[in-house]
């Protein structure tokens, strides 16, 4: 069984292997290999499919919630940090085709790359198996987030959520440090947050994004302990 077919089996949908390969091709790999096509168009499509599926599910499941509450929940479920969590759950990072630079800087575990690739895979599913299959895939993948209201606050505002859970567990306030790498036009940031004996990292294209990713990872660990 090839790595691509193993991923198709894990996803549980019949995706055209060539489309899936395209969905897994990051622009860094494309540029290093003769400017071949990459996954950003599929990402654009998948973002729309994801948003619609989550919107309809929230609307039908929560008739008691007003527009603002529904919008907040949707934003949380389709956020970069939430999609990265979904991608990690299926081991998507192991399959992404990355350029050498991204591989060396931990691209397989960067929230932004994982989230974008997840959207591209959803787009490839839509084109290969149709809208119903794509919607079913989305809902199956994000159901853990939809079923856990506490994650809405954590995914939307990880730093505040981390501070609150640290206080509840009588831990010291979170301490952040951030490092930057790469040229000015493509800076990548790695944030480390320490809370008690927990230290986690997050990556992003901005200091804020990296800190949020690190905070969410720490929140997950502390929440699991609780």
Coordinates of C-alpha atoms in Angstrom, one line a residue:
X1 CA 0.0 0.0 0.0
X2 CA 1.4 3.4 -1.0
X3 CA 1.5 6.3 1.4
X4 CA -1.2 8.1 -0.6
X5 CA -3.5 5.1 -0.6
X6 CA -3.0 4.7 3.2
X7 CA -4.1 8.3 3.7
X8 CA -7.2 7.7 1.4
X9 CA -8.1 4.7 3.6
X10 CA -7.7 6.7 6.7
X11 CA -9.9 9.5 5.3
X12 CA -12.5 7.0 4.4
X13 CA -13.4 8.5 1.1
X14 CA -12.6 7.7 -2.6
X15 CA -10.3 10.6 -3.7
X16 CA -8.6 10.6 -7.0
X17 CA -4.9 9.9 -6.2
X18 CA -3.7 12.6 -8.6
X19 CA -6.0 15.2 -7.0
X20 CA -4.9 14.1 -3.5
X21 CA -1.3 14.4 -4.5
X22 CA -2.0 18.0 -5.7
X23 CA -3.8 18.7 -2.4
X24 CA -0.7 17.6 -0.5
X25 CA 1.7 19.8 -2.6
X26 CA 2.8 22.9 -0.7
X27 CA 4.0 25.8 -2.8
X28 CA 7.5 25.4 -1.3
X29 CA 7.7 22.0 -3.0
X30 CA 6.2 23.3 -6.2
X31 CA 8.8 26.1 -6.5
X32 CA 11.7 23.8 -5.9
X33 CA 10.5 21.4 -8.6
X34 CA 10.0 23.5 -11.6
X35 CA 7.0 25.6 -10.5
X36 CA 4.6 22.7 -10.8
X37 CA 1.0 23.2 -9.7
X38 CA 0.4 23.4 -5.9
X39 CA -2.6 23.1 -3.6
X40 CA -3.7 26.7 -3.1
X41 CA -6.6 26.6 -5.6
X42 CA -7.9 23.4 -3.9
X43 CA -7.4 25.1 -0.5
X44 CA -9.7 28.0 -1.7
X45 CA -12.4 25.5 -2.7
X46 CA -12.1 23.4 0.5
X47 CA -12.4 26.5 2.6
X48 CA -15.8 27.2 1.1
X49 CA -17.0 23.6 1.5
X50 CA -15.8 23.5 5.1
X51 CA -17.6 26.8 6.0
X52 CA -20.9 25.7 4.5
X53 CA -20.8 22.2 6.1
X54 CA -20.1 23.6 9.6
X55 CA -22.6 26.5 9.2
X56 CA -25.5 24.2 8.3
X57 CA -24.6 21.7 11.1
X58 CA -24.4 24.4 13.8
X59 CA -27.6 26.0 12.5
X60 CA -29.6 22.8 12.6
X61 CA -28.1 21.4 15.9
X62 CA -28.5 24.6 17.9
X63 CA -31.9 26.3 17.2
X64 CA -31.5 28.2 20.5
X65 CA -28.4 30.1 19.5
X66 CA -28.5 33.6 18.0
X67 CA -26.5 34.7 15.0
X68 CA -23.6 36.0 17.0
X69 CA -23.1 32.8 19.0
X70 CA -23.3 30.7 15.8
X71 CA -20.8 32.9 14.1
X72 CA -18.4 32.6 17.1
X73 CA -18.7 28.8 17.1
X74 CA -18.2 28.5 13.3
X75 CA -15.1 30.8 13.4
X76 CA -13.6 28.6 16.1
X77 CA -14.2 25.3 14.3
X78 CA -12.8 26.6 11.0
X79 CA -9.9 28.4 12.6
X80 CA -6.3 27.6 11.7
X81 CA -5.6 26.1 15.1
X82 CA -8.7 24.0 15.0
X83 CA -8.0 22.6 11.5
X84 CA -4.4 21.9 12.5
X85 CA -5.7 19.8 15.3
X86 CA -7.9 17.9 12.9
X87 CA -5.0 17.4 10.6
X88 CA -2.7 16.1 13.4
X89 CA -5.4 13.6 14.4
X90 CA -5.1 11.9 11.0
X91 CA -1.4 12.3 10.6
X92 CA -1.7 14.6 7.7
X93 CA 1.7 16.2 8.2
X94 CA 3.5 13.0 7.3
X95 CA 2.0 13.2 3.8
X96 CA 2.5 16.9 2.9
X97 CA 5.0 17.5 0.1
X98 CA 7.3 20.3 1.3
X99 CA 10.3 22.1 0.1
X100 CA 13.6 21.5 1.9
X101 CA 13.5 24.8 3.8
X102 CA 10.0 24.0 5.2
X103 CA 11.1 20.5 6.2
X104 CA 14.1 21.9 8.0
X105 CA 12.0 24.4 9.9
X106 CA 9.4 21.9 11.1
X107 CA 6.8 22.6 8.4
X108 CA 5.1 19.2 8.9
X109 CA 3.8 20.5 12.3
X110 CA 3.1 24.1 11.5
X111 CA -0.5 25.0 12.1
X112 CA -0.8 27.2 9.0
X113 CA 0.5 24.4 6.6
X114 CA -1.6 21.7 8.3
X115 CA -4.7 23.8 8.1
X116 CA -4.2 24.9 4.5
X117 CA -3.5 21.3 3.5
X118 CA -6.6 20.1 5.3
X119 CA -8.7 22.5 3.3
X120 CA -7.1 21.4 0.1
X121 CA -7.9 17.8 0.9
X122 CA -11.5 18.8 1.5
X123 CA -11.5 20.5 -1.9
X124 CA -10.0 17.4 -3.6
X125 CA -12.8 15.3 -2.0
X126 CA -15.4 17.6 -3.3
X127 CA -14.1 17.3 -6.9
X128 CA -13.5 13.5 -6.7
X129 CA -16.5 12.3 -4.7
X130 CA -19.0 15.1 -4.8
X131 CA -20.5 17.6 -2.3
X132 CA -22.2 15.0 -0.1
X133 CA -19.0 13.0 0.4
X134 CA -17.1 16.2 1.1
X135 CA -19.7 17.4 3.6
X136 CA -19.7 14.0 5.3
X137 CA -15.9 14.1 5.6
X138 CA -15.9 17.6 7.1
X139 CA -18.5 16.7 9.7
X140 CA -16.7 13.5 10.7
X141 CA -13.4 15.2 11.1
X142 CA -14.7 18.3 13.1
X143 CA -17.2 16.4 15.2
X144 CA -14.9 16.3 18.2
X145 CA -14.7 20.1 18.1
X146 CA -18.4 20.5 17.6
X147 CA -19.1 18.1 20.6
X148 CA -16.8 19.9 23.0
X149 CA -18.0 23.5 23.7
X150 CA -14.9 24.2 25.9
X151 CA -12.8 24.1 22.8
X152 CA -14.6 27.0 21.3
X153 CA -13.2 29.4 23.8
X154 CA -9.8 27.8 23.7
X155 CA -9.5 27.9 19.9
X156 CA -10.8 31.4 19.6
X157 CA -8.7 32.9 22.4
X158 CA -6.0 30.4 23.4
X159 CA -3.9 32.8 25.4
X160 CA -6.8 33.9 27.7
X161 CA -8.0 30.3 28.0
X162 CA -4.5 29.1 29.0
X163 CA -4.2 31.9 31.6
X164 CA -7.6 30.9 33.0
X165 CA -6.9 27.1 33.2
X166 CA -3.4 27.9 34.7
X167 CA -5.1 29.9 37.4
X168 CA -7.7 27.2 38.1
X169 CA -4.8 24.7 38.6
X170 CA -2.9 27.1 40.8
X171 CA 0.0 27.4 38.3
X172 CA 2.1 30.5 37.6
X173 CA 1.1 32.8 34.7
X174 CA 2.2 31.6 31.2
X175 CA 5.6 32.9 30.0
X176 CA 6.2 33.3 26.3
X177 CA 9.4 33.5 24.2
X178 CA 9.5 33.9 20.4
X179 CA 12.1 33.3 17.8
X180 CA 12.0 34.4 14.2
X181 CA 13.7 32.8 11.1
X182 CA 13.7 33.3 7.4
X183 CA 13.9 36.3 5.0
X184 CA 11.8 39.5 5.7
X185 CA 9.3 38.6 3.0
X186 CA 8.7 35.1 4.5
X187 CA 9.4 35.3 8.2
X188 CA 8.4 32.3 10.3
X189 CA 8.0 32.5 14.0
X190 CA 8.3 29.8 16.7
X191 CA 6.8 30.6 20.1
X192 CA 7.4 28.6 23.3
X193 CA 5.1 29.0 26.3
X194 CA 5.9 27.6 29.8
X195 CA 3.3 27.0 32.4
X196 CA 4.4 25.1 35.5
X197 CA 6.2 21.9 34.2
X198 CA 4.5 22.2 30.8
X199 CA 6.4 23.7 27.8
X200 CA 4.9 23.7 24.3
X201 CA 5.7 25.2 21.0
X202 CA 3.7 26.8 18.2
X203 CA 4.5 28.0 14.7
X204 CA 3.1 30.8 12.5
X205 CA 3.7 33.5 10.0
X206 CA 3.4 36.1 12.8
X207 CA 4.4 36.4 16.4
X208 CA 0.7 36.4 17.5
X209 CA -0.1 33.3 15.4
X210 CA 2.8 31.4 16.9
X211 CA 1.9 32.4 20.4
X212 CA -1.7 31.4 19.9
X213 CA -0.7 28.0 18.6
X214 CA 1.7 27.4 21.5
X215 CA -1.0 28.5 24.0
X216 CA -3.6 26.1 22.5
X217 CA -1.1 23.2 22.7
X218 CA -0.4 24.0 26.4
X219 CA -4.2 24.4 27.1
X220 CA -4.8 21.0 25.5
X221 CA -2.2 19.4 27.8
X222 CA -3.5 21.0 31.0
X223 CA -7.1 20.3 30.0
X224 CA -6.2 16.6 29.5
X225 CA -4.6 16.5 33.0
X226 CA -7.8 18.0 34.5

